[in-house]
Tab-separated table of C-alpha atoms in Angstrom:
chain	number	residue	atom	x	y	z
A	127	MET	CA	-19.749	-70.795	107.518
A	128	ALA	CA	-20.203	-67.439	105.836
A	129	THR	CA	-16.468	-66.806	105.731
A	130	ASP	CA	-15.950	-70.017	103.800
A	131	TRP	CA	-17.390	-68.354	100.697
A	132	LEU	CA	-15.191	-65.235	100.763
A	133	GLY	CA	-13.274	-64.927	97.520
A	134	SER	CA	-15.746	-67.008	95.523
A	135	ILE	CA	-17.007	-65.695	92.196
A	136	VAL	CA	-20.793	-65.702	92.132
A	137	SER	CA	-23.643	-64.552	89.917
A	138	ILE	CA	-26.616	-62.895	91.621
A	139	ASN	CA	-29.934	-62.527	89.805
A	140	CYS	CA	-32.029	-59.736	91.323
A	141	GLY	CA	-34.994	-60.054	88.974
A	142	GLU	CA	-36.021	-58.043	85.938
A	143	SER	CA	-35.842	-54.676	87.721
A	144	LEU	CA	-32.250	-54.891	89.039
A	145	GLY	CA	-30.762	-57.409	86.621
A	146	VAL	CA	-27.822	-59.802	87.045
A	147	TYR	CA	-24.617	-58.984	88.955
A	148	GLN	CA	-21.356	-60.908	88.951
A	149	GLY	CA	-18.292	-60.473	91.105
A	150	ARG	CA	-16.114	-61.853	93.866
A	151	VAL	CA	-17.573	-62.195	97.359
A	152	SER	CA	-15.873	-59.735	99.679
A	153	ALA	CA	-18.184	-59.833	102.725
A	154	VAL	CA	-21.117	-61.863	104.058
A	155	ASP	CA	-23.088	-60.493	107.021
A	156	GLN	CA	-25.398	-63.086	108.568
A	157	VAL	CA	-26.887	-60.600	111.018
A	158	SER	CA	-28.054	-58.043	108.445
A	159	GLN	CA	-28.530	-60.737	105.782
A	160	THR	CA	-26.319	-58.988	103.182
A	161	ILE	CA	-23.609	-60.036	100.769
A	162	SER	CA	-21.017	-57.766	99.109
A	163	LEU	CA	-19.264	-58.204	95.762
A	164	THR	CA	-16.051	-56.553	94.713
A	165	ARG	CA	-15.190	-55.599	91.134
A	166	PRO	CA	-18.814	-56.215	90.131
A	167	PHE	CA	-20.301	-56.553	86.646
A	168	HIS	CA	-23.923	-55.555	85.967
A	169	ASN	CA	-25.561	-57.367	83.030
A	170	GLY	CA	-22.137	-58.029	81.520
A	171	VAL	CA	-20.894	-54.415	81.904
A	172	LYS	CA	-18.316	-53.490	84.490
A	173	CYS	CA	-19.699	-51.276	87.246
A	174	LEU	CA	-18.200	-47.898	88.036
A	175	VAL	CA	-18.227	-48.562	91.785
A	176	PRO	CA	-15.657	-50.973	93.273
A	177	GLU	CA	-18.153	-52.804	95.511
A	178	VAL	CA	-21.893	-53.430	95.723
A	179	THR	CA	-23.968	-54.901	98.585
A	180	PHE	CA	-27.201	-56.902	98.244
A	181	ARG	CA	-29.916	-57.750	100.749
A	182	ALA	CA	-31.291	-61.265	100.950
A	183	GLY	CA	-34.761	-60.058	100.014
A	184	ASP	CA	-33.486	-58.628	96.717
A	185	ILE	CA	-31.798	-61.857	95.583
A	186	THR	CA	-33.877	-64.094	93.324
A	187	GLU	CA	-31.151	-66.573	92.396
A	188	LEU	CA	-27.499	-67.038	93.366
A	189	LYS	CA	-24.999	-69.111	91.365
A	190	ILE	CA	-21.489	-70.086	92.406
A	191	LEU	CA	-19.227	-69.743	89.390
A	192	GLU	CA	-15.787	-70.299	90.976
A	193	ILE	CA	-14.327	-71.121	94.367
A	194	PRO	CA	-11.067	-69.527	95.526
A	195	GLY	CA	-8.789	-72.544	95.895
A	196	PRO	CA	-8.342	-76.236	96.770
A	197	GLY	CA	-7.422	-75.603	100.363
A	198	ASP	CA	-10.796	-74.335	101.497
A	199	SER	CA	-13.912	-76.393	102.063
A	200	ARG	CA	-16.724	-75.619	99.661
A	201	SER	CA	-20.220	-76.986	99.847
A	202	CYS	CA	-22.670	-77.794	97.121
A	203	GLY	CA	-24.837	-80.729	96.247
A	204	ASP	CA	-23.910	-80.702	92.581
A	205	LEU	CA	-21.174	-78.199	91.825
A	206	GLN	CA	-20.292	-77.233	88.282
A	207	GLN	CA	-17.638	-74.715	87.336
A	208	THR	CA	-18.720	-72.730	84.307
A	209	GLU	CA	-16.714	-70.390	82.179
A	210	LEU	CA	-17.191	-68.057	79.199
A	211	GLY	CA	-20.888	-67.668	79.948
A	212	ILE	CA	-21.744	-71.417	79.557
A	213	PRO	CA	-23.957	-72.360	82.533
A	214	GLY	CA	-24.403	-75.828	83.928
A	215	VAL	CA	-26.132	-77.456	86.836
A	216	GLY	CA	-24.645	-75.864	89.915
A	217	CYS	CA	-25.294	-74.926	93.484
A	218	GLN	CA	-27.813	-72.123	93.710
A	219	VAL	CA	-28.844	-70.246	96.796
A	220	GLY	CA	-32.232	-68.552	96.840
A	221	PRO	CA	-33.988	-66.609	99.592
A	222	SER	CA	-36.562	-68.428	101.626
A	223	GLN	CA	-39.813	-66.983	102.805
A	224	ASN	CA	-38.265	-65.718	106.036
A	225	GLY	CA	-35.400	-64.031	104.205
A	226	THR	CA	-32.669	-66.499	105.261
A	227	GLY	CA	-30.477	-68.216	102.724
A	228	LYS	CA	-31.519	-71.747	101.772
A	229	MET	CA	-29.792	-74.227	99.519
A	230	LEU	CA	-31.884	-74.847	96.379
A	231	LYS	CA	-31.073	-77.170	93.516
A	232	LYS	CA	-32.389	-76.136	90.112
A	233	PRO	CA	-31.035	-76.009	86.569
A	234	ILE	CA	-29.107	-72.899	85.785
A	235	SER	CA	-30.274	-71.080	82.642
A	236	SER	CA	-28.866	-67.587	82.540
A	237	SER	CA	-28.167	-65.612	79.390
A	238	ALA	CA	-25.981	-63.073	81.219
A	239	PRO	CA	-22.231	-63.149	80.455
A	240	GLN	CA	-20.259	-65.219	82.938
A	241	ASN	CA	-16.823	-64.510	84.344
A	242	ILE	CA	-13.922	-66.404	82.758
A	243	PRO	CA	-11.705	-68.085	85.355
A	244	ARG	CA	-7.999	-68.501	84.698
A	245	ARG	CA	-6.666	-71.909	83.746
A	246	ALA	CA	-4.481	-72.099	86.804
A	247	ASP	CA	-7.539	-71.764	89.056
A	248	VAL	CA	-9.180	-75.023	88.025
A	249	LYS	CA	-6.331	-77.210	86.845
A	250	ASN	CA	-5.532	-80.240	88.951
A	251	GLN	CA	-7.581	-79.062	91.930
A	252	ASP	CA	-9.826	-81.195	94.097
A	253	ILE	CA	-13.239	-79.871	94.975
A	254	ILE	CA	-14.112	-80.767	98.557
A	255	ILE	CA	-17.760	-80.845	99.619
A	256	SER	CA	-17.811	-80.055	103.321
A	257	PRO	CA	-20.428	-81.773	105.458
A	258	GLN	CA	-20.930	-78.447	107.256
A	259	GLN	CA	-23.020	-77.081	104.369
A	260	GLN	CA	-26.014	-79.432	105.024
A	261	CYS	CA	-26.304	-80.594	101.428
A	262	SER	CA	-28.228	-83.820	101.088
A	263	LYS	CA	-26.416	-86.981	100.113
A	264	SER	CA	-28.926	-87.466	97.325
A	265	TYR	CA	-27.445	-84.428	95.650
A	266	MET	CA	-24.058	-86.130	95.555
A	267	ASP	CA	-25.479	-89.099	93.662
A	268	ARG	CA	-26.137	-86.975	90.625
A	269	HIS	CA	-23.601	-86.522	87.773
A	270	VAL	CA	-21.095	-83.720	88.317
A	271	GLU	CA	-19.984	-82.007	85.123
A	272	THR	CA	-16.497	-80.520	85.488
A	273	LEU	CA	-14.845	-78.246	82.938
A	274	THR	CA	-11.240	-79.441	82.837
A	275	GLN	CA	-9.999	-77.354	79.929
A	276	SER	CA	-11.145	-73.828	80.734
A	277	LYS	CA	-9.432	-72.170	77.760
A	278	GLY	CA	-10.089	-74.850	75.144
A	279	PHE	CA	-13.921	-74.990	75.442
A	280	ARG	CA	-13.852	-78.736	76.195
A	281	ARG	CA	-15.928	-80.541	78.794
A	282	ARG	CA	-15.465	-83.863	80.459
A	283	HIS	CA	-18.310	-85.632	82.212
A	284	ASN	CA	-17.390	-87.542	85.367
A	285	SER	CA	-19.833	-90.096	86.596
A	286	TRP	CA	-20.057	-90.087	90.335
A	287	SER	CA	-20.915	-93.147	92.378
A	288	SER	CA	-21.427	-92.863	96.110
A	289	SER	CA	-20.275	-96.439	96.580
A	290	SER	CA	-16.859	-95.929	94.980
A	291	ARG	CA	-15.906	-92.553	96.442
A	292	HIS	CA	-16.145	-90.699	99.665
A	293	PRO	CA	-19.627	-89.168	99.864
A	294	ASN	CA	-18.234	-85.749	100.721
A	295	GLN	CA	-15.407	-85.478	98.227
A	296	VAL	CA	-15.385	-85.021	94.464
A	297	THR	CA	-12.133	-85.132	92.522
A	298	PRO	CA	-12.527	-84.109	88.885
A	299	LYS	CA	-10.647	-85.913	86.176
A	300	LYS	CA	-7.473	-84.146	85.244
A	301	SER	CA	-6.711	-82.744	81.879
A	302	GLY	CA	-5.492	-85.124	79.242
A	303	LEU	CA	-2.695	-82.842	77.967
A	304	LYS	CA	0.508	-84.842	77.498
A	305	ASN	CA	2.801	-82.003	76.631
A	306	GLY	CA	3.047	-78.298	77.191
A	307	GLN	CA	2.463	-77.376	73.573
A	308	MET	CA	-1.309	-77.359	73.812
A	309	LYS	CA	-1.122	-75.484	77.084
A	310	SER	CA	1.032	-72.766	75.593
A	311	LYS	CA	-1.336	-72.393	72.651
A	312	ASP	CA	-4.335	-72.153	74.924
A	313	ASP	CA	-2.673	-69.616	77.193
A	314	GLU	CA	-1.546	-67.595	74.185
A	315	CYS	CA	-5.077	-67.481	72.794
A	316	PHE	CA	-7.190	-67.320	75.943
A	317	GLY	CA	-4.743	-66.323	78.652
A	318	ASP	CA	-5.357	-62.567	78.622
A	319	ASP	CA	-6.849	-61.024	81.705
A	320	ILE	CA	-10.462	-59.953	81.353
A	321	ASP	CA	-9.566	-56.500	82.676
A	322	GLU	CA	-7.320	-55.949	79.664
A	323	ILE	CA	-10.214	-56.164	77.202
A	324	PRO	CA	-10.863	-52.631	75.820
A	325	ASP	CA	-14.226	-51.067	76.628
A	326	THR	CA	-14.425	-48.999	73.434
A	327	ASP	CA	-16.096	-50.371	70.296
A	328	PHE	CA	-14.178	-50.963	67.114
A	329	ASP	CA	-14.283	-47.929	64.803
A	330	PHE	CA	-15.410	-49.450	61.497
A	331	GLU	CA	-15.915	-46.108	59.749
A	332	GLY	CA	-12.526	-44.805	60.773
A	333	ASN	CA	-10.727	-47.924	59.579
A	334	LEU	CA	-12.732	-47.958	56.353
A	335	ALA	CA	-11.672	-44.371	55.654
A	336	LEU	CA	-8.050	-45.510	55.719
A	337	PHE	CA	-8.678	-47.661	52.626
A	338	ASP	CA	-7.995	-45.663	49.471
A	339	LYS	CA	-10.307	-47.388	47.015
A	340	ALA	CA	-9.424	-45.155	44.060
A	341	ALA	CA	-5.706	-45.772	44.473
A	342	VAL	CA	-6.164	-49.538	44.637
A	343	PHE	CA	-8.290	-49.640	41.483
A	344	GLU	CA	-5.838	-47.365	39.696
A	345	GLU	CA	-3.039	-49.742	40.604
A	346	ILE	CA	-5.044	-52.719	39.301
A	347	GLU	CA	-5.838	-50.955	36.044
A	348	THR	CA	-2.195	-49.968	35.587
A	349	TYR	CA	-1.164	-53.585	36.023
A	350	GLU	CA	-3.780	-54.739	33.523
A	351	ARG	CA	-2.657	-52.239	30.912
A	352	ARG	CA	0.944	-53.351	31.274
A	353	SER	CA	0.127	-57.067	31.202
A	354	GLY	CA	-2.387	-56.760	28.368
A	355	THR	CA	-5.341	-58.153	30.345
A	356	ARG	CA	-8.701	-56.412	30.307
A	357	SER	CA	-10.938	-57.937	32.949
A	358	ARG	CA	-13.176	-54.883	33.199
A	359	GLY	CA	-12.433	-53.051	29.954
A	360	THR	CA	-10.279	-49.996	29.460
A	361	PRO	CA	-10.754	-47.194	32.009
A	362	SER	CA	-11.831	-44.725	29.324
A	363	GLU	CA	-14.636	-46.952	28.054
A	364	LYS	CA	-17.960	-46.908	29.866
A	365	PRO	CA	-20.258	-49.879	29.217
A	366	ALA	CA	-23.617	-48.997	27.725
A	367	ARG	CA	-26.513	-49.284	30.124
A	368	TYR	CA	-30.006	-50.054	28.935
A	369	ARG	CA	-33.377	-49.727	30.548
A	370	HIS	CA	-35.642	-52.732	30.914
A	371	ASP	CA	-37.743	-51.588	27.922
A	372	GLU	CA	-34.811	-50.853	25.574
A	373	ASN	CA	-33.523	-53.204	22.914
A	374	ILE	CA	-29.806	-53.970	22.997
A	375	LEU	CA	-29.814	-54.769	19.284
A	376	GLU	CA	-29.169	-51.885	16.970
A	377	SER	CA	-32.197	-50.767	14.963
A	378	GLU	CA	-33.242	-47.921	12.751
A	379	PRO	CA	-33.791	-44.507	14.347
A	380	ILE	CA	-37.251	-44.072	15.802
A	381	VAL	CA	-39.551	-41.746	13.886
A	382	TYR	CA	-42.035	-40.164	16.248
A	383	ARG	CA	-43.919	-38.088	13.679
A	384	ARG	CA	-45.648	-40.774	11.663
A	385	ILE	CA	-48.856	-38.851	10.958
A	386	VAL	CA	-48.644	-35.823	8.673
A	387	VAL	CA	-51.750	-33.794	7.834
A	388	PRO	CA	-52.022	-31.617	4.715
A	389	GLN	CA	-52.460	-28.457	6.732
A	390	ASN	CA	-50.758	-27.143	9.829
A	391	ALA	CA	-52.407	-28.571	12.907
A	392	ASN	CA	-53.775	-26.101	15.405
A	393	LYS	CA	-52.924	-28.484	18.223
A	394	GLU	CA	-50.756	-31.564	18.591
A	395	PHE	CA	-50.921	-34.458	20.981
A	396	CYS	CA	-48.553	-37.275	21.835
A	397	THR	CA	-49.093	-40.853	23.002
A	398	ASP	CA	-47.479	-42.649	25.929
A	399	SER	CA	-44.837	-43.943	23.502
A	400	GLY	CA	-43.984	-40.412	22.334
A	401	LEU	CA	-45.664	-40.624	18.915
A	402	VAL	CA	-47.013	-37.303	17.682
A	403	VAL	CA	-50.712	-37.214	16.788
A	404	PRO	CA	-51.761	-33.949	15.129
A	405	SER	CA	-55.295	-32.628	15.315
A	406	VAL	CA	-57.418	-32.065	12.223
A	407	SER	CA	-60.111	-29.570	11.446
A	408	TYR	CA	-63.766	-30.526	11.567
A	409	GLU	CA	-64.048	-30.213	7.774
A	410	LEU	CA	-61.141	-32.621	7.179
A	411	HIS	CA	-62.505	-35.039	9.745
A	412	LYS	CA	-65.940	-34.964	8.116
A	413	LYS	CA	-64.359	-35.596	4.709
A	414	LEU	CA	-62.403	-38.533	6.105
A	415	LEU	CA	-65.569	-40.184	7.434
A	416	SER	CA	-67.370	-39.544	4.150
A	417	VAL	CA	-64.630	-41.189	2.066
A	418	ALA	CA	-64.514	-44.147	4.480
A	419	GLU	CA	-68.275	-44.573	4.168
A	420	LYS	CA	-67.942	-44.529	0.375
A	421	HIS	CA	-65.465	-47.422	0.586
A	422	GLY	CA	-67.743	-49.542	2.766
A	423	LEU	CA	-67.256	-48.265	6.307
A	424	THR	CA	-70.923	-47.466	6.670
A	425	LEU	CA	-72.519	-45.458	9.439
A	426	GLU	CA	-73.792	-48.616	11.128
A	427	ARG	CA	-70.266	-50.060	11.250
A	428	ARG	CA	-68.902	-46.808	12.590
A	429	LEU	CA	-71.588	-46.649	15.272
A	430	GLU	CA	-70.801	-50.186	16.342
A	431	MET	CA	-67.036	-49.534	16.566
A	432	THR	CA	-67.627	-46.292	18.469
A	433	GLY	CA	-69.997	-48.031	20.884
A	434	VAL	CA	-67.521	-50.854	21.557
A	435	CYS	CA	-64.550	-48.506	22.140
A	436	ALA	CA	-66.584	-46.097	24.290
A	437	SER	CA	-67.999	-48.944	26.386
A	438	GLN	CA	-64.508	-50.399	26.929
A	439	MET	CA	-63.279	-47.039	28.153
A	440	ALA	CA	-66.354	-46.597	30.378
A	441	LEU	CA	-65.915	-50.069	31.904
A	442	SER	CA	-62.301	-49.216	32.691
A	443	LEU	CA	-63.346	-45.931	34.320
A	444	LEU	CA	-65.954	-47.769	36.413
A	445	GLY	CA	-63.290	-49.979	37.961
A	446	GLY	CA	-62.752	-52.757	35.449
A	447	PRO	CA	-62.424	-56.282	36.886
A	448	ASN	CA	-62.181	-54.978	40.458
A	449	ARG	CA	-65.712	-53.607	40.256
A	450	LEU	CA	-67.354	-55.873	37.702
A	451	ASN	CA	-67.014	-59.413	39.028
A	452	PRO	CA	-69.440	-61.977	40.454
A	453	LYS	CA	-68.439	-61.137	44.037
A	454	ASN	CA	-69.604	-57.513	43.654
A	455	VAL	CA	-73.127	-58.039	42.404
A	456	HIS	CA	-74.312	-55.810	45.244
A	457	GLN	CA	-72.173	-52.959	43.839
A	458	ARG	CA	-73.630	-52.794	40.366
A	459	PRO	CA	-72.482	-49.492	38.777
A	460	THR	CA	-74.987	-46.971	37.475
A	461	VAL	CA	-74.385	-44.910	34.314
A	462	ALA	CA	-76.532	-42.011	33.135
A	463	LEU	CA	-76.442	-41.742	29.320
A	464	LEU	CA	-77.497	-38.329	27.970
A	465	CYS	CA	-78.200	-38.465	24.209
A	466	GLY	CA	-79.571	-36.053	21.648
A	467	PRO	CA	-81.590	-36.838	18.485
A	468	HIS	CA	-78.587	-36.969	16.135
A	469	VAL	CA	-75.713	-39.222	15.072
A	470	LYS	CA	-73.749	-38.363	18.225
A	471	GLY	CA	-76.710	-39.547	20.245
A	472	ALA	CA	-76.827	-42.785	18.232
A	473	GLN	CA	-73.184	-43.390	19.175
A	474	GLY	CA	-74.096	-42.961	22.826
A	475	ILE	CA	-77.047	-45.386	22.554
A	476	SER	CA	-74.743	-47.986	21.014
A	477	CYS	CA	-72.346	-47.505	23.937
A	478	GLY	CA	-75.218	-47.894	26.412
A	479	ARG	CA	-76.277	-51.183	24.798
A	480	HIS	CA	-72.803	-52.670	25.276
A	481	LEU	CA	-72.616	-51.404	28.857
A	482	SER	CA	-75.978	-52.965	29.666
A	483	ASN	CA	-74.770	-56.252	28.207
A	484	HIS	CA	-71.894	-56.119	30.730
A	485	ASP	CA	-74.274	-55.901	33.708
A	486	VAL	CA	-74.119	-52.125	34.114
A	487	HIS	CA	-77.296	-50.326	35.131
A	488	VAL	CA	-77.806	-47.843	32.273
A	489	ILE	CA	-80.323	-45.008	32.399
A	490	LEU	CA	-80.768	-43.561	28.903
A	491	PHE	CA	-82.140	-40.048	28.543
A	492	LEU	CA	-83.507	-39.242	25.087
A	493	PRO	CA	-86.056	-36.459	24.489
A	494	ASN	CA	-89.301	-37.264	22.679
A	495	PHE	CA	-89.323	-36.297	19.004
A	496	VAL	CA	-91.981	-37.011	16.416
A	497	LYS	CA	-89.417	-38.056	13.828
A	498	MET	CA	-85.853	-39.186	14.447
A	499	LEU	CA	-82.940	-40.297	12.317
A	500	GLU	CA	-82.993	-43.870	11.131
A	501	SER	CA	-79.688	-44.590	12.858
A	502	VAL	CA	-81.100	-43.356	16.170
A	503	THR	CA	-84.258	-45.459	15.746
A	504	ASN	CA	-82.268	-48.612	14.945
A	505	GLU	CA	-79.975	-48.200	17.936
A	506	LEU	CA	-82.921	-47.423	20.176
A	507	ASN	CA	-84.680	-50.635	19.102
A	508	LEU	CA	-81.588	-52.669	19.991
A	509	PHE	CA	-81.241	-50.891	23.331
A	510	SER	CA	-84.843	-51.733	24.222
A	511	LYS	CA	-83.922	-55.434	24.160
A	512	THR	CA	-81.478	-54.962	27.070
A	513	GLN	CA	-82.050	-54.404	30.789
A	514	GLY	CA	-81.385	-50.684	30.364
A	515	GLN	CA	-83.890	-48.031	31.353
A	516	GLN	CA	-85.038	-45.279	28.986
A	517	VAL	CA	-86.466	-41.950	30.209
A	518	SER	CA	-87.511	-38.800	28.383
A	519	SER	CA	-87.935	-36.423	31.340
A	520	VAL	CA	-85.330	-34.962	33.623
A	521	LYS	CA	-87.557	-35.758	36.591
A	522	ASP	CA	-87.021	-39.464	35.956
A	523	LEU	CA	-83.244	-39.160	36.288
A	524	PRO	CA	-81.726	-40.244	39.651
A	525	ASP	CA	-81.553	-37.689	42.426
A	526	THR	CA	-78.434	-39.282	43.918
A	527	PRO	CA	-75.012	-39.166	42.229
A	528	VAL	CA	-74.368	-41.902	39.695
A	529	ASP	CA	-71.039	-43.579	38.960
A	530	LEU	CA	-70.584	-42.038	35.503
A	531	VAL	CA	-72.322	-39.615	33.156
A	532	ILE	CA	-71.817	-40.110	29.401
A	533	ASN	CA	-72.546	-36.927	27.462
A	534	CYS	CA	-73.753	-37.242	23.857
A	535	LEU	CA	-75.996	-34.150	23.797
A	536	ASP	CA	-73.823	-31.836	21.705
A	537	CYS	CA	-73.104	-32.051	18.001
A	538	HIS	CA	-71.426	-29.870	15.394
A	539	GLU	CA	-74.691	-29.134	13.621
A	540	ASN	CA	-78.147	-28.327	14.941
A	541	ALA	CA	-77.001	-25.634	17.342
A	542	PHE	CA	-80.632	-24.682	17.967
A	543	LEU	CA	-80.981	-27.720	20.268
A	544	ARG	CA	-79.057	-25.901	22.976
A	545	ASP	CA	-81.923	-23.427	23.288
A	546	GLN	CA	-84.494	-26.114	24.018
A	547	PRO	CA	-85.850	-26.326	27.606
A	548	TRP	CA	-85.062	-30.045	27.905
A	549	TYR	CA	-81.425	-29.399	26.975
A	550	LYS	CA	-80.988	-26.729	29.644
A	551	ALA	CA	-82.699	-28.932	32.239
A	552	VAL	CA	-80.442	-31.894	31.473
A	553	VAL	CA	-77.329	-29.707	31.589
A	554	ASP	CA	-78.355	-28.381	35.020
A	555	TRP	CA	-78.971	-31.914	36.267
A	556	ALA	CA	-75.560	-33.132	35.069
A	557	ASN	CA	-73.717	-30.201	36.641
A	558	GLN	CA	-75.517	-30.733	39.967
A	559	ASN	CA	-75.102	-34.514	40.053
A	560	ARG	CA	-71.352	-34.185	40.701
A	561	ALA	CA	-70.567	-37.403	38.846
A	562	PRO	CA	-67.571	-37.609	36.472
A	563	VAL	CA	-68.455	-36.972	32.834
A	564	LEU	CA	-67.250	-38.755	29.704
A	565	SER	CA	-67.958	-36.946	26.417
A	566	ILE	CA	-68.045	-38.934	23.161
A	567	ASP	CA	-66.884	-37.022	20.070
A	568	PRO	CA	-67.417	-33.535	21.569
A	569	PRO	CA	-67.598	-30.396	19.344
A	570	ILE	CA	-64.666	-28.059	18.847
A	571	ASN	CA	-66.193	-24.848	20.140
A	572	GLU	CA	-66.163	-24.737	23.909
A	573	MET	CA	-69.205	-22.477	23.866
A	574	GLU	CA	-71.181	-25.391	22.408
A	575	GLN	CA	-70.408	-27.605	25.415
A	576	GLY	CA	-72.815	-27.092	28.254
A	577	ILE	CA	-71.282	-29.793	30.472
A	578	ASP	CA	-67.642	-29.813	31.539
A	579	ALA	CA	-66.099	-33.204	30.856
A	580	LYS	CA	-63.392	-35.037	32.748
A	581	TRP	CA	-62.610	-37.265	29.763
A	582	SER	CA	-63.305	-36.931	26.044
A	583	LEU	CA	-63.167	-39.652	23.394
A	584	ALA	CA	-62.148	-38.640	19.858
A	585	LEU	CA	-62.734	-40.818	16.780
A	586	GLY	CA	-59.939	-41.683	14.315
A	587	LEU	CA	-58.037	-38.414	14.665
A	588	PRO	CA	-58.570	-35.783	17.366
A	589	LEU	CA	-60.098	-32.382	16.867
A	590	PRO	CA	-58.415	-29.322	18.425
A	591	LEU	CA	-60.376	-29.613	21.671
A	592	GLY	CA	-60.174	-27.022	24.417
A	593	GLU	CA	-59.637	-27.249	28.148
A	594	ARG	CA	-63.287	-28.033	28.917
A	595	ALA	CA	-62.911	-31.352	27.105
A	596	GLY	CA	-60.728	-32.686	29.918
A	597	ARG	CA	-58.277	-35.468	29.206
A	598	VAL	CA	-58.451	-36.599	25.587
A	599	TYR	CA	-58.531	-40.233	24.473
A	600	LEU	CA	-58.433	-41.534	20.910
A	601	CYS	CA	-60.224	-44.643	19.628
A	602	ASP	CA	-59.712	-46.655	16.445
A	603	ILE	CA	-62.931	-46.944	14.427
A	604	GLY	CA	-61.406	-49.066	11.675
A	605	ILE	CA	-60.549	-46.543	8.945
A	606	PRO	CA	-58.016	-48.146	6.514
A	607	GLN	CA	-54.644	-46.514	5.897
A	608	LYS	CA	-55.312	-45.857	2.192
A	609	VAL	CA	-58.451	-43.945	3.082
A	610	PHE	CA	-56.279	-41.546	5.062
A	611	GLN	CA	-53.944	-41.224	2.088
A	612	GLU	CA	-56.881	-40.479	-0.177
A	613	VAL	CA	-57.746	-37.369	1.804
A	614	GLY	CA	-54.074	-36.298	1.917
A	615	ILE	CA	-53.079	-37.621	5.343
A	616	ASN	CA	-49.851	-39.606	5.664
A	617	TYR	CA	-51.000	-42.021	8.349
A	618	HIS	CA	-49.365	-44.728	10.460
A	619	SER	CA	-51.428	-46.224	13.267
A	620	PRO	CA	-50.427	-44.966	16.753
A	621	PHE	CA	-52.622	-47.492	18.597
A	622	GLY	CA	-50.223	-50.412	18.812
A	623	CYS	CA	-52.009	-53.288	20.580
A	624	LYS	CA	-54.920	-51.175	21.880
A	625	PHE	CA	-58.096	-49.699	20.471
A	626	VAL	CA	-58.255	-46.773	22.929
A	627	ILE	CA	-55.142	-44.784	23.878
A	628	PRO	CA	-54.658	-41.613	25.954
A	629	LEU	CA	-53.332	-38.438	24.359
A	630	HIS	CA	-51.249	-35.785	26.050
A	631	SER	CA	-51.029	-32.132	25.067
A	632	THR	CA	-47.633	-31.025	23.800
């Protein structure tokens, strides 16, 4: 019985550890329960050894792919010849519990490459099912699918009836080819031996290097010049390329220096768009505000504009919509507002009022004075109508770091305030709190700044601020263009669509 299967092509599945082997049966030893394959393939790759031997205990599934010839008796309940890796329902032999081979019938579903039998092996042959193989007659009542055109990828289904045929013999339907033309085409396309297939991969890079791209394009361009066609333009012309923010329409040259001051600026800044913004002296800046106030831009209007712009910048520094939204009510930001009894302090109080209106916890520090400026008193009265907290002692300031410190302690006049004990105590608290600092309209002299700022907000036009001012921002407080011209400044607004813009040192 074992010798009947010599020469058959089988597929042996040895599990995930050993994989799938395919080859022709060269020896079957019933005593030692082993089977040997010659010219084996392991997981679709040809093995280096000419023969491999398997034990019955190592075999998980065995599939018969091809039988040697029509003269020998072959046994299987439902036998299907498969080719080109297309499995069907075939005869499978699996090991039993005692290690002996046992006929099992199960659907074949293997993804491993299958051997390709030659056309001459399956054409016009009768498959005989020998009664010696102990296959049940019920197996023969099932449909047997026979591949009649092995090189043309066509299948024919033969319905088997035990009443019309011998129960031990299956004769597949022969090919429907009427002439030799189709046969010759199939043999020409699929008739090569599998051993003749090269093992090496195709060298894509090497073949691509053989293509001279420059020479081909030069030939095309030469033909176009001779024929008068210009599908891609002349070779000497290079099409203009534009960025996503550039206009393809021609316009006037861009003038980046649109602001000219009557005196040479000590320091110049530039915006994100490249516009030059020169700095002005404190005297010229003070004159500009005075002329604007004479034309109707009163101090109250200026304080309101400064408070709005400073609060917008502070809200952006606190996180903007990511921090200030109804889902983050448990993360309400805290801002410490340090103000002095002067106009700069009134600007800070106005900023604190707007921040408190936007659900920011504001702690306003303002020292006690018997008499204050009217602007400070008015802003303080408005601030008292908000949820903000006002303190006059450093001890009442938070011990833990806050989200932001707004510094409005320093001014250009009243330098004696820096010698007051409350000023020194507040400066020490701010430097120890380790919170980022925003200074509103800081003074020019760095010696007058007791607190190092991370950001500074200038009004209208910047002053020549030093390194301790941090990154400089500029806000629009609503000064008309003719007011600038009245003080000798040729002015064109650099703000664009914003009221607060960053400035960069040149």
